[in-house]
């Protein structure tokens, strides 16, 4: 036994309590859904500063936000790896999405490129949401990361529908309008469509942006149904399991 240890010496281990970096690394490894949720919420707060800029500053801001989007994609794939879903499907969708995101930053006015990028973004985020749902329904024990997955699943699906609305707007122009807009409906930005997506998902009805074309309205109706089922099934199940855990 000692000879084996001499032939294959182990690397020295640090004694004492773990450092802050070690504790942070452990938290990130244990709570991938929490990290995904917080990054997406941070992106929500950062984007308005980019959209209000003009000229070269705005272009640089969009590039930075594109990099943030790539980080979110990486975190989404990492979160799916912790679920029973097929990781290779998420990676297969995520690879082309990264390529198209970089291409969009180079050719900003190519509508065909933006359409297919939006479609793949939507598929990727919807599949990530599916993986997170399987993660939450995999057992009858509620962990801290599964509670964070409740919020992460909501934001991921809302992100996916926002990209879906962007694709619908390209395929069927003037699909969305804003309250008080006169004449023919204009083109909505991605952040405006994300605003519509989140308000539709929560069923609050607070959005001043709404669909006016039949195809756009059909997808809005689908998201309304998905939001209602999400609250009824997922949140109710996790709350019930949490209450049952404390009663034991």
PDB file of N, CA and C in Angstrom, residues 203-246:
ATOM      1  N   UNK A 203     -49.528  36.745 -17.383  1.00  0.00           N
ATOM      2  CA  UNK A 203     -50.968  37.011 -17.507  1.00  0.00           C
ATOM      3  C   UNK A 203     -51.385  38.264 -16.749  1.00  0.00           C
ATOM      4  N   UNK A 204     -50.473  39.235 -16.626  1.00  0.00           N
ATOM      5  CA  UNK A 204     -50.818  40.487 -15.952  1.00  0.00           C
ATOM      6  C   UNK A 204     -51.569  41.434 -16.874  1.00  0.00           C
ATOM      7  N   UNK A 205     -51.338  41.327 -18.185  1.00  0.00           N
ATOM      8  CA  UNK A 205     -52.014  42.188 -19.132  1.00  0.00           C
ATOM      9  C   UNK A 205     -51.578  43.637 -19.076  1.00  0.00           C
ATOM     10  N   UNK A 206     -50.357  43.898 -18.621  1.00  0.00           N
ATOM     11  CA  UNK A 206     -49.887  45.270 -18.455  1.00  0.00           C
ATOM     12  C   UNK A 206     -49.153  45.805 -19.678  1.00  0.00           C
ATOM     13  N   UNK A 207     -48.967  45.002 -20.707  1.00  0.00           N
ATOM     14  CA  UNK A 207     -48.157  45.420 -21.841  1.00  0.00           C
ATOM     15  C   UNK A 207     -48.929  46.397 -22.723  1.00  0.00           C
ATOM     16  N   UNK A 208     -48.224  47.463 -23.158  1.00  0.00           N
ATOM     17  CA  UNK A 208     -48.805  48.383 -24.130  1.00  0.00           C
ATOM     18  C   UNK A 208     -48.476  47.954 -25.556  1.00  0.00           C
ATOM     19  N   UNK A 209     -47.832  46.792 -25.695  1.00  0.00           N
ATOM     20  CA  UNK A 209     -47.513  46.207 -26.997  1.00  0.00           C
ATOM     21  C   UNK A 209     -48.406  44.987 -27.190  1.00  0.00           C
ATOM     22  N   UNK A 210     -49.030  44.877 -28.334  1.00  0.00           N
ATOM     23  CA  UNK A 210     -49.941  43.762 -28.549  1.00  0.00           C
ATOM     24  C   UNK A 210     -49.919  43.342 -30.007  1.00  0.00           C
ATOM     25  N   UNK A 211     -50.355  42.093 -30.218  1.00  0.00           N
ATOM     26  CA  UNK A 211     -50.358  41.509 -31.557  1.00  0.00           C
ATOM     27  C   UNK A 211     -51.591  41.961 -32.322  1.00  0.00           C
ATOM     28  N   UNK A 212     -51.404  42.246 -33.614  1.00  0.00           N
ATOM     29  CA  UNK A 212     -52.525  42.679 -34.448  1.00  0.00           C
ATOM     30  C   UNK A 212     -52.739  41.766 -35.652  1.00  0.00           C
ATOM     31  N   UNK A 213     -51.763  40.917 -35.969  1.00  0.00           N
ATOM     32  CA  UNK A 213     -51.896  39.981 -37.077  1.00  0.00           C
ATOM     33  C   UNK A 213     -52.280  38.594 -36.554  1.00  0.00           C
ATOM     34  N   UNK A 214     -53.024  37.792 -37.351  1.00  0.00           N
ATOM     35  CA  UNK A 214     -53.506  36.493 -36.864  1.00  0.00           C
ATOM     36  C   UNK A 214     -52.391  35.548 -36.416  1.00  0.00           C
ATOM     37  N   UNK A 215     -51.295  35.450 -37.181  1.00  0.00           N
ATOM     38  CA  UNK A 215     -50.227  34.522 -36.804  1.00  0.00           C
ATOM     39  C   UNK A 215     -49.575  34.941 -35.483  1.00  0.00           C
ATOM     40  N   UNK A 216     -49.362  36.232 -35.313  1.00  0.00           N
ATOM     41  CA  UNK A 216     -48.774  36.715 -34.066  1.00  0.00           C
ATOM     42  C   UNK A 216     -49.718  36.454 -32.896  1.00  0.00           C
ATOM     43  N   UNK A 217     -50.999  36.670 -33.093  1.00  0.00           N
ATOM     44  CA  UNK A 217     -51.968  36.432 -32.031  1.00  0.00           C
ATOM     45  C   UNK A 217     -52.026  34.957 -31.654  1.00  0.00           C
ATOM     46  N   UNK A 218     -51.855  34.073 -32.629  1.00  0.00           N
ATOM     47  CA  UNK A 218     -51.871  32.636 -32.341  1.00  0.00           C
ATOM     48  C   UNK A 218     -50.746  32.262 -31.385  1.00  0.00           C
ATOM     49  N   UNK A 219     -49.527  32.801 -31.611  1.00  0.00           N
ATOM     50  CA  UNK A 219     -48.411  32.482 -30.726  1.00  0.00           C
ATOM     51  C   UNK A 219     -48.568  33.148 -29.359  1.00  0.00           C
ATOM     52  N   UNK A 220     -49.187  34.317 -29.313  1.00  0.00           N
ATOM     53  CA  UNK A 220     -49.468  34.951 -28.030  1.00  0.00           C
ATOM     54  C   UNK A 220     -50.453  34.100 -27.230  1.00  0.00           C
ATOM     55  N   UNK A 221     -51.457  33.551 -27.903  1.00  0.00           N
ATOM     56  CA  UNK A 221     -52.409  32.676 -27.225  1.00  0.00           C
ATOM     57  C   UNK A 221     -51.716  31.427 -26.681  1.00  0.00           C
ATOM     58  N   UNK A 222     -50.786  30.868 -27.450  1.00  0.00           N
ATOM     59  CA  UNK A 222     -50.050  29.698 -26.970  1.00  0.00           C
ATOM     60  C   UNK A 222     -49.248  30.033 -25.719  1.00  0.00           C
ATOM     61  N   UNK A 223     -48.630  31.206 -25.682  1.00  0.00           N
ATOM     62  CA  UNK A 223     -47.858  31.570 -24.496  1.00  0.00           C
ATOM     63  C   UNK A 223     -48.768  31.819 -23.300  1.00  0.00           C
ATOM     64  N   UNK A 224     -49.936  32.382 -23.526  1.00  0.00           N
ATOM     65  CA  UNK A 224     -50.877  32.573 -22.426  1.00  0.00           C
ATOM     66  C   UNK A 224     -51.273  31.234 -21.811  1.00  0.00           C
ATOM     67  N   UNK A 225     -51.527  30.246 -22.660  1.00  0.00           N
ATOM     68  CA  UNK A 225     -51.871  28.906 -22.164  1.00  0.00           C
ATOM     69  C   UNK A 225     -50.683  28.292 -21.428  1.00  0.00           C
ATOM     70  N   UNK A 226     -49.479  28.452 -21.997  1.00  0.00           N
ATOM     71  CA  UNK A 226     -48.279  27.900 -21.352  1.00  0.00           C
ATOM     72  C   UNK A 226     -48.043  28.545 -20.002  1.00  0.00           C
ATOM     73  N   UNK A 227     -48.236  29.858 -19.893  1.00  0.00           N
ATOM     74  CA  UNK A 227     -48.047  30.529 -18.614  1.00  0.00           C
ATOM     75  C   UNK A 227     -49.033  30.060 -17.568  1.00  0.00           C
ATOM     76  N   UNK A 228     -50.285  29.852 -17.955  1.00  0.00           N
ATOM     77  CA  UNK A 228     -51.292  29.377 -17.013  1.00  0.00           C
ATOM     78  C   UNK A 228     -50.977  27.963 -16.543  1.00  0.00           C
ATOM     79  N   UNK A 229     -50.603  27.082 -17.481  1.00  0.00           N
ATOM     80  CA  UNK A 229     -50.270  25.709 -17.103  1.00  0.00           C
ATOM     81  C   UNK A 229     -49.020  25.653 -16.246  1.00  0.00           C
ATOM     82  N   UNK A 230     -48.057  26.545 -16.501  1.00  0.00           N
ATOM     83  CA  UNK A 230     -46.829  26.556 -15.718  1.00  0.00           C
ATOM     84  C   UNK A 230     -47.129  26.855 -14.256  1.00  0.00           C
ATOM     85  N   UNK A 231     -47.934  27.872 -14.017  1.00  0.00           N
ATOM     86  CA  UNK A 231     -48.276  28.219 -12.634  1.00  0.00           C
ATOM     87  C   UNK A 231     -49.084  27.108 -11.993  1.00  0.00           C
ATOM     88  N   UNK A 232     -50.033  26.552 -12.739  1.00  0.00           N
ATOM     89  CA  UNK A 232     -50.925  25.534 -12.180  1.00  0.00           C
ATOM     90  C   UNK A 232     -50.192  24.242 -11.854  1.00  0.00           C
ATOM     91  N   UNK A 233     -49.270  23.824 -12.721  1.00  0.00           N
ATOM     92  CA  UNK A 233     -48.627  22.524 -12.552  1.00  0.00           C
ATOM     93  C   UNK A 233     -47.316  22.617 -11.784  1.00  0.00           C
ATOM     94  N   UNK A 234     -46.395  23.425 -12.257  1.00  0.00           N
ATOM     95  CA  UNK A 234     -45.036  23.429 -11.707  1.00  0.00           C
ATOM     96  C   UNK A 234     -44.986  24.079 -10.341  1.00  0.00           C
ATOM     97  N   UNK A 235     -45.468  25.314 -10.263  1.00  0.00           N
ATOM     98  CA  UNK A 235     -45.380  26.033  -8.983  1.00  0.00           C
ATOM     99  C   UNK A 235     -46.195  25.326  -7.910  1.00  0.00           C
ATOM    100  N   UNK A 236     -47.393  24.878  -8.251  1.00  0.00           N
ATOM    101  CA  UNK A 236     -48.227  24.188  -7.266  1.00  0.00           C
ATOM    102  C   UNK A 236     -47.553  22.901  -6.778  1.00  0.00           C
ATOM    103  N   UNK A 237     -46.895  22.179  -7.679  1.00  0.00           N
ATOM    104  CA  UNK A 237     -46.231  20.937  -7.284  1.00  0.00           C
ATOM    105  C   UNK A 237     -45.069  21.202  -6.347  1.00  0.00           C
ATOM    106  N   UNK A 238     -44.234  22.189  -6.678  1.00  0.00           N
ATOM    107  CA  UNK A 238     -43.088  22.475  -5.832  1.00  0.00           C
ATOM    108  C   UNK A 238     -43.501  23.017  -4.479  1.00  0.00           C
ATOM    109  N   UNK A 239     -44.535  23.840  -4.449  1.00  0.00           N
ATOM    110  CA  UNK A 239     -45.026  24.356  -3.166  1.00  0.00           C
ATOM    111  C   UNK A 239     -45.589  23.212  -2.328  1.00  0.00           C
ATOM    112  N   UNK A 240     -46.332  22.312  -2.972  1.00  0.00           N
ATOM    113  CA  UNK A 240     -46.875  21.174  -2.243  1.00  0.00           C
ATOM    114  C   UNK A 240     -45.793  20.272  -1.675  1.00  0.00           C
ATOM    115  N   UNK A 241     -44.756  19.994  -2.463  1.00  0.00           N
ATOM    116  CA  UNK A 241     -43.660  19.155  -1.975  1.00  0.00           C
ATOM    117  C   UNK A 241     -42.891  19.851  -0.857  1.00  0.00           C
ATOM    118  N   UNK A 242     -42.728  21.160  -0.948  1.00  0.00           N
ATOM    119  CA  UNK A 242     -42.020  21.890   0.103  1.00  0.00           C
ATOM    120  C   UNK A 242     -42.794  21.852   1.409  1.00  0.00           C
ATOM    121  N   UNK A 243     -44.127  22.038   1.331  1.00  0.00           N
ATOM    122  CA  UNK A 243     -44.950  21.973   2.539  1.00  0.00           C
ATOM    123  C   UNK A 243     -44.913  20.575   3.140  1.00  0.00           C
ATOM    124  N   UNK A 244     -44.987  19.552   2.280  1.00  0.00           N
ATOM    125  CA  UNK A 244     -44.940  18.169   2.772  1.00  0.00           C
ATOM    126  C   UNK A 244     -43.607  17.873   3.429  1.00  0.00           C
ATOM    127  N   UNK A 245     -42.539  18.458   2.934  1.00  0.00           N
ATOM    128  CA  UNK A 245     -41.209  18.244   3.522  1.00  0.00           C
ATOM    129  C   UNK A 245     -41.130  18.812   4.924  1.00  0.00           C
ATOM    130  N   UNK A 246     -41.681  19.990   5.147  1.00  0.00           N
ATOM    131  CA  UNK A 246     -41.634  20.602   6.488  1.00  0.00           C
ATOM    132  C   UNK A 246     -42.586  19.939   7.466  1.00  0.00           C
TER     133      UNK A 246
END
